[in-house]
Short mmCIF file of C-alpha atoms in Angstrom, two decimals:
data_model
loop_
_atom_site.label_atom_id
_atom_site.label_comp_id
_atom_site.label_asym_id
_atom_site.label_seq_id
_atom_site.Cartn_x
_atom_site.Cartn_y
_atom_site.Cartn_z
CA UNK A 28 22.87 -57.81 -44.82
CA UNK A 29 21.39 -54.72 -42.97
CA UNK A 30 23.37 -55.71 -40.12
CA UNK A 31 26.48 -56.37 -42.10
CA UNK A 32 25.74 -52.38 -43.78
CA UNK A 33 25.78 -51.17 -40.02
CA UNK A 34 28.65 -52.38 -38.66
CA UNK A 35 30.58 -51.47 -42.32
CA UNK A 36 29.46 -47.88 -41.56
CA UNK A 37 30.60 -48.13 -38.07
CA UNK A 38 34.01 -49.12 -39.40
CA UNK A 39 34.04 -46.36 -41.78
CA UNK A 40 32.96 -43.61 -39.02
CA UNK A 41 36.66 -44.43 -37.67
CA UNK A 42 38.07 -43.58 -39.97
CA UNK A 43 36.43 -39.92 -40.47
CA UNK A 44 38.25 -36.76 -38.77
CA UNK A 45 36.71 -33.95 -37.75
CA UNK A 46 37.05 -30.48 -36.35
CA UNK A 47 35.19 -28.56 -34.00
CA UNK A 48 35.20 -25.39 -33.34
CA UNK A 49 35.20 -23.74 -29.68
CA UNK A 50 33.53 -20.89 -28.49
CA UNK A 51 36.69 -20.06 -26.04
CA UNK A 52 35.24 -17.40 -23.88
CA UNK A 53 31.66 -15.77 -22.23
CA UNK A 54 31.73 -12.91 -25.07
CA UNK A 55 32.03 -14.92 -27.72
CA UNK A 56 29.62 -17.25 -26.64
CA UNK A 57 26.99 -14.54 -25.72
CA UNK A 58 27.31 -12.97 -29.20
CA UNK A 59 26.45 -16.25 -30.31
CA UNK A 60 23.22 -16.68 -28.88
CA UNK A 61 21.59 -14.18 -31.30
CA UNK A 62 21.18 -17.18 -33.06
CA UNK A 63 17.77 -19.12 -33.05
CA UNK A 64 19.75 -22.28 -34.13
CA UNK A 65 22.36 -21.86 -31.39
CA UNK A 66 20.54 -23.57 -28.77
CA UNK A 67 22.89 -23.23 -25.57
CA UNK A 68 22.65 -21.05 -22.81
CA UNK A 69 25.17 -21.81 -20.30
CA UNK A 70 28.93 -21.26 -21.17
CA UNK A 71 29.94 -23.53 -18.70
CA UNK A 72 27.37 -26.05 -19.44
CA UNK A 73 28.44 -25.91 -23.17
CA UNK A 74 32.43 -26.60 -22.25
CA UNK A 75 31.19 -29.19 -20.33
CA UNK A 76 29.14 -30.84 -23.32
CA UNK A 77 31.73 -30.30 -25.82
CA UNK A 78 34.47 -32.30 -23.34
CA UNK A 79 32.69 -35.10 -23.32
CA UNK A 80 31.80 -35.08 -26.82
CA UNK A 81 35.86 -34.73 -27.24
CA UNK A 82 36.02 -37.37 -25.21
CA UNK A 83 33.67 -39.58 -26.76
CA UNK A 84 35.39 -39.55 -29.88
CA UNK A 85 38.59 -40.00 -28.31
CA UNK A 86 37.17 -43.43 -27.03
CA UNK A 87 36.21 -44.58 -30.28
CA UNK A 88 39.54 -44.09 -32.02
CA UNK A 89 38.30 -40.82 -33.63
CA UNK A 90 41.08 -38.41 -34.36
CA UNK A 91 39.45 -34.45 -34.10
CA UNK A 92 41.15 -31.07 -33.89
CA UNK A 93 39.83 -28.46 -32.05
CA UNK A 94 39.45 -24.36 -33.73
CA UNK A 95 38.96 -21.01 -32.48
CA UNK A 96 35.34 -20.39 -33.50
CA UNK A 97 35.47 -16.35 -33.72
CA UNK A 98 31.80 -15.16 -34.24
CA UNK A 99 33.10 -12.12 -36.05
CA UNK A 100 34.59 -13.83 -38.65
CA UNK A 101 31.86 -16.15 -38.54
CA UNK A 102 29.54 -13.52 -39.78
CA UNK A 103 31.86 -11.98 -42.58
CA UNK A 104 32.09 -15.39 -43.94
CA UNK A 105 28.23 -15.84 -44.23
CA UNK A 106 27.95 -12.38 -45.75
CA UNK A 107 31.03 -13.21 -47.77
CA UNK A 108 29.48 -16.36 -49.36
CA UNK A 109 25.76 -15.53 -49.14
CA UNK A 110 24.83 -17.63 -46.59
CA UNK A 111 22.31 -17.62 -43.61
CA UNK A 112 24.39 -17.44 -40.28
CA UNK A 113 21.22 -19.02 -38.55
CA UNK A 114 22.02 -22.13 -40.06
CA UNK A 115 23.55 -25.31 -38.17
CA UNK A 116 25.32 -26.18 -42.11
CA UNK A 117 26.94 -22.51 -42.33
CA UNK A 118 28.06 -23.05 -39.55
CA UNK A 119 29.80 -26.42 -40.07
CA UNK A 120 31.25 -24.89 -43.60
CA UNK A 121 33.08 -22.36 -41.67
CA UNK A 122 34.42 -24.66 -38.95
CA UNK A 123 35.76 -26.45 -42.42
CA UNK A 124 37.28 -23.88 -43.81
CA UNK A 125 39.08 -22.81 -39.98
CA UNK A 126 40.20 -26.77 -40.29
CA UNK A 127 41.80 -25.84 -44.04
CA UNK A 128 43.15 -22.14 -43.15
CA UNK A 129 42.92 -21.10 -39.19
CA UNK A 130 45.07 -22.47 -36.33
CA UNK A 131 43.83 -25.81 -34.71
CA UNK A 132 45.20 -28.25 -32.40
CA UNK A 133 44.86 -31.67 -32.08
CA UNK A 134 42.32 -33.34 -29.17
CA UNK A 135 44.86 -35.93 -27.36
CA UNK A 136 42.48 -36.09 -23.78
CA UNK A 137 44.12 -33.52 -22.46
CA UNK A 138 40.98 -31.66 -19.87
CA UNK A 139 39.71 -28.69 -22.62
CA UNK A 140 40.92 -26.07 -19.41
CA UNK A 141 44.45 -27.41 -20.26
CA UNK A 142 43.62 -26.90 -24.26
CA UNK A 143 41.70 -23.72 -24.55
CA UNK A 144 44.55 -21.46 -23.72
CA UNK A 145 46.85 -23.00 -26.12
CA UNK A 146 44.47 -22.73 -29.07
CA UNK A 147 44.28 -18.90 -27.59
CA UNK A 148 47.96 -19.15 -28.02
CA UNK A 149 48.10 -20.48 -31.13
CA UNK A 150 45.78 -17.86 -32.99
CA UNK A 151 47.55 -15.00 -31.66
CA UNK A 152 50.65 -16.56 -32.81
CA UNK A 153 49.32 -16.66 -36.42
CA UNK A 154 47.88 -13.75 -36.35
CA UNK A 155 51.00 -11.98 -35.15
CA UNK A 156 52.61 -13.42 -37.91
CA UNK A 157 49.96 -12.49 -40.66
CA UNK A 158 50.37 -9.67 -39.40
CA UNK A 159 53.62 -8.37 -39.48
CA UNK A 160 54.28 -10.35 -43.00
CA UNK A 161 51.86 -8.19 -44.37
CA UNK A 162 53.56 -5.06 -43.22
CA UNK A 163 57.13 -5.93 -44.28
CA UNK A 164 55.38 -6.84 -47.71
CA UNK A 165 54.41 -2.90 -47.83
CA UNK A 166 57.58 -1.54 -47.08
CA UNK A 167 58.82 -2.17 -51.00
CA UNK A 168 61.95 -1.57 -52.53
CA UNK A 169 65.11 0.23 -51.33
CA UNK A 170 65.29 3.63 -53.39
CA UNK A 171 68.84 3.25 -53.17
CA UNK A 172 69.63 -0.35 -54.33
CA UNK A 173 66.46 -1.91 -55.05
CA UNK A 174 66.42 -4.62 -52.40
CA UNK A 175 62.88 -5.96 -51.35
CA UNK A 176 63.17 -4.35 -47.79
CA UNK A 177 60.67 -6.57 -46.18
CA UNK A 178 62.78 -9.79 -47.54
CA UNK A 179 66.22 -8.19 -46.78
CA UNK A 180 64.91 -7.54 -43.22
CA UNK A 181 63.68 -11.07 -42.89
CA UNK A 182 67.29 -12.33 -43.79
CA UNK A 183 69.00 -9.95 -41.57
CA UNK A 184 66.35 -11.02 -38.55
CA UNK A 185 67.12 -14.95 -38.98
CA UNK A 186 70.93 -14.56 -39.88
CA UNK A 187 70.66 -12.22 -36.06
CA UNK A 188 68.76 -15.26 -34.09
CA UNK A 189 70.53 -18.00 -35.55
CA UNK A 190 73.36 -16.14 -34.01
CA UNK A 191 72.06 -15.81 -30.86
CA UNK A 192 71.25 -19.18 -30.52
CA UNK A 193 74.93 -20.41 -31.94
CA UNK A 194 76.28 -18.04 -29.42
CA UNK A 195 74.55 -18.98 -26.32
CA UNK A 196 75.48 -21.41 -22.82
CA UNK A 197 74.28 -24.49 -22.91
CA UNK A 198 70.59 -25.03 -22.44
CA UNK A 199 67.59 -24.66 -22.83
CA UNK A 200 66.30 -21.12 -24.22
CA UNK A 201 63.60 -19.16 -24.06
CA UNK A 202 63.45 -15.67 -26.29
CA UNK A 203 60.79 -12.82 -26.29
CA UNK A 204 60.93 -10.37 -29.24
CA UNK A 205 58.85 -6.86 -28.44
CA UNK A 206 58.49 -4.09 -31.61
CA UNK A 207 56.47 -0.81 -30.30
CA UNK A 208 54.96 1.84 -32.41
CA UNK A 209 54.03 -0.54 -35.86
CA UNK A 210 51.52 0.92 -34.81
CA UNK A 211 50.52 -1.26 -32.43
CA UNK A 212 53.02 -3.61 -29.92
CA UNK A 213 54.06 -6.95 -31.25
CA UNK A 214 55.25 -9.96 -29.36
CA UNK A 215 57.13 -13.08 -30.20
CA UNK A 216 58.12 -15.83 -28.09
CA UNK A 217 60.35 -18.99 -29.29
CA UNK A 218 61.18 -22.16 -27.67
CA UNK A 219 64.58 -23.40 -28.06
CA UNK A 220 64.99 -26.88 -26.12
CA UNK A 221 68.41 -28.81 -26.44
CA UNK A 222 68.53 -31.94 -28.65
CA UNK A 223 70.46 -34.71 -27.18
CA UNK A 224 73.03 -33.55 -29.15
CA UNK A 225 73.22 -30.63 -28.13
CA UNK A 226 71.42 -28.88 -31.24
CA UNK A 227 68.52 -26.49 -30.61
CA UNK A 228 65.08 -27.79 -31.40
CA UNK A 229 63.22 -25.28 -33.02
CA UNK A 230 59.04 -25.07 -34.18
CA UNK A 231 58.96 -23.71 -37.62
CA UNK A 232 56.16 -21.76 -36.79
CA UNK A 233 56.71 -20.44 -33.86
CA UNK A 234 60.43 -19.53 -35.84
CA UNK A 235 59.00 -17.58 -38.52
CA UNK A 236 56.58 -15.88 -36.31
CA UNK A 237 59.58 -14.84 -33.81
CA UNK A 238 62.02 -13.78 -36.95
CA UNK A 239 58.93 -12.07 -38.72
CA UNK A 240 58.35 -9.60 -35.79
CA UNK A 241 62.36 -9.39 -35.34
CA UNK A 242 62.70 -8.28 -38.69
CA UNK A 243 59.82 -5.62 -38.86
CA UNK A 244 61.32 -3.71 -35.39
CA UNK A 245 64.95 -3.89 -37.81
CA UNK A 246 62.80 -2.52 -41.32
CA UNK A 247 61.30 0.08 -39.41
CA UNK A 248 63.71 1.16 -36.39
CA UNK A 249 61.46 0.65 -34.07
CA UNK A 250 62.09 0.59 -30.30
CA UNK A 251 61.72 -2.99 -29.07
CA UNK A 252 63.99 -5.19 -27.34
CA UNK A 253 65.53 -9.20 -27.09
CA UNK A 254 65.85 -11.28 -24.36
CA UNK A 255 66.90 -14.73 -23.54
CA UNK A 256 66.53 -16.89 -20.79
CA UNK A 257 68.45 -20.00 -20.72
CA UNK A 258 67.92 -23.16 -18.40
CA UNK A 259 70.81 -25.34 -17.78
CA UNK A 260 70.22 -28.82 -15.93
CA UNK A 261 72.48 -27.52 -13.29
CA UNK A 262 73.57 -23.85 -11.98
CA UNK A 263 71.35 -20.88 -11.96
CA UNK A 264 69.14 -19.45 -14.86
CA UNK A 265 70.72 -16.97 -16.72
CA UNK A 266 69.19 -13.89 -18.40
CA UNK A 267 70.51 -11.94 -21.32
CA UNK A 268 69.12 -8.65 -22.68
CA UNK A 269 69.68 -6.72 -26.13
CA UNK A 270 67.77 -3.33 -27.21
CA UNK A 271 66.87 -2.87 -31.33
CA UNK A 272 69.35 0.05 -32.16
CA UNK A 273 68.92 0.55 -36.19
CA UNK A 274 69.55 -2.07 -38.09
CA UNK A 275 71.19 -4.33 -35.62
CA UNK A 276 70.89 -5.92 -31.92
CA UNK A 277 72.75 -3.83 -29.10
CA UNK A 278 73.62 -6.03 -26.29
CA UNK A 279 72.00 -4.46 -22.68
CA UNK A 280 75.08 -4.48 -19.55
CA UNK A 281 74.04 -7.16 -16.52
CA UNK A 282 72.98 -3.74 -14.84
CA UNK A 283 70.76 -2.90 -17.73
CA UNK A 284 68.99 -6.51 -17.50
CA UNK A 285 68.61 -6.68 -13.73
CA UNK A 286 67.35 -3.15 -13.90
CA UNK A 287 64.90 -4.65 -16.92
CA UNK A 288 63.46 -7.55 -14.31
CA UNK A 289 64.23 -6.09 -10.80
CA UNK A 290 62.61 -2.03 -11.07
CA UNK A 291 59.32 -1.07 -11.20
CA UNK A 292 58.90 1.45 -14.68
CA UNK A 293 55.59 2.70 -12.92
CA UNK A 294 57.52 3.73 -9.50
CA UNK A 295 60.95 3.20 -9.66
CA UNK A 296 61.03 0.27 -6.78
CA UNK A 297 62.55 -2.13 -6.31
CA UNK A 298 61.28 -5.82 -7.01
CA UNK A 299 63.30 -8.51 -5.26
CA UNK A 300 65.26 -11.07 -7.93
CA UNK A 301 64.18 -14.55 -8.81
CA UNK A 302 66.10 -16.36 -6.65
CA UNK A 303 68.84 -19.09 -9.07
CA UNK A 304 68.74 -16.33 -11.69
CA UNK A 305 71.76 -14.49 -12.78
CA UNK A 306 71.46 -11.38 -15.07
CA UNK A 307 73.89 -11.45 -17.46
CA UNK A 308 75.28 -9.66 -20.20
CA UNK A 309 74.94 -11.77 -23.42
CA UNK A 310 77.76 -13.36 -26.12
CA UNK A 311 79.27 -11.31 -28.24
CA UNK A 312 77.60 -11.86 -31.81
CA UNK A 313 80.25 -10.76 -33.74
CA UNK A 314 78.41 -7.97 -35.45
CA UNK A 315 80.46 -5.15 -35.05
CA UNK A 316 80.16 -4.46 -39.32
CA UNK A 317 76.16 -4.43 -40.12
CA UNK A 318 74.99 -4.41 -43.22
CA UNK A 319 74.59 -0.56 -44.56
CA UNK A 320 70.95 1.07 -44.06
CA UNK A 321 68.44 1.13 -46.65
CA UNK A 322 65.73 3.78 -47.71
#
């Protein structure tokens, strides 16, 4: 019977998930060690550990994601729920609640060099977007007509992208989104990869983050910029360019984006081209009547 109860519980560990968090980088991992419980020393040594443990589990069938353990955060939740941060169980009911709220990623074998910079990745993303949601929820109503401007901007934003991407070559594309002065710089980035039919593939994440930041830089009028780079399976890449102007997209000349990729701001020199790029001007979107400005 007793051997019958082990190999039942063996069964049932397959079928439990798990998530880990990561101590990413040396500062995190040093403010870490004011903890008596936290027995590592070695940063190194520890990424080393914690791949093989990934591993491990990988080998039995094990499914486990992987979080960004932030020790900051880490400490405002024990505060936050009255708990002692020198405790190996705190410490496993925050990883939970990073598994329920923060950005993980699956463990698939992939080396943990290949996966740490994506999780990076992946929390700035959602933070980017957490953050800029917030501040298009403060902007309020339009004392003119009432509109939720934060909501209004957010329509305007996707209606302008979905446009872009209806608009462009064939290809693959590639679009970075920069807002300045929000206070602080944001930066999007979204993946548009062709479907067999031809239809861009888009991750609803990365989307909303993208559109989010879009449509703060259009609330606001703040001075940012668009550009796209598409890859085709044959011919060169080409590179398209627009500046935020107001409430709309105003497309940058070919001179404009060469000048963007090929001059120096610092000094004014000259950096030689990507060679099998061409810097284009981009589609017309069509936009010549946007929607009136609101207060």
């Amino acid at each position: 019977m007793a051997h019958t109860d082990q190999t039942m519980r063996r069964v049932l560990r397959r079928e439990i998930a798990g998530t880990i968090g990561v101590l990413t980088d040396e500062h995190d991992f040093r403010a870490m060690r004011r903890y008596r419980s936290f027995t590592f020393d070695d940063h190194a040594a520890y990424l080393q550990q914690m791949e093989a443990l990934l591993r491990a589990r990988a080998s039995q069938g094990t499914h486990t994601t992987i979080a960004l353990f932030d020790p900051e955060e880490y400490a405002d939740f024990c505060s936050a729920a009255g708990l002692d941060p020198d405790a190996h169980a705190s410490r496993t009911r925050f990883t939970a609640e990073l598994a329920a709220n923060g950005p993980t990623l699956p463990y698939e074998g992939q080396a943990l060099a290949d996966l740490l910079p994506a999780l990076v990745d992946e929390a700035v993303r959602q933070a980017t977007w957490e953050y800029a949601t917030a501040l298009l929820a403060r902007l309020g109503s339009c004392a003119t007509c009432g509109e939720d401007l934060g909501r209004a901007a957010f329509s305007r934003a996707k209606r302008l992208v979905l446009r872009i991407l209806e608009t462009a070559p064939p290809g693959n594309r590639h679009l970075v989104c920069s807002v300045s002065g929000v206070p602080e710089t944001l930066l999007a980035v979204l993946h548009a990869d062709e479907d067999i039919d031809g239809t861009p593939h888009l991750d609803e994440a990365e989307a909303l983050e993208f559109i989010s930041v879009l449509a703060l830089g259009l609330a606001t009028h703040s001075p940012g910029g668009l550009v796209m780079r598409i890859s085709a399976p044959s011919g060169p890449e080409r590179i398209h360019g627009w500046r935020l102007r107001g409430y709309g997209l105003e497309p940058l000349t070919a001179g404009e984006v060469f000048d963007a990729y090929c001059i120096d701001m610092d000094t004014g020199d000259l950096i030689s081209p990507e060679s099998n790029v061409d810097y284009c001007a981009p589609p017309d979107l069509g936009d010549e009547n946007p929607p009136g400005h609101h207060h």
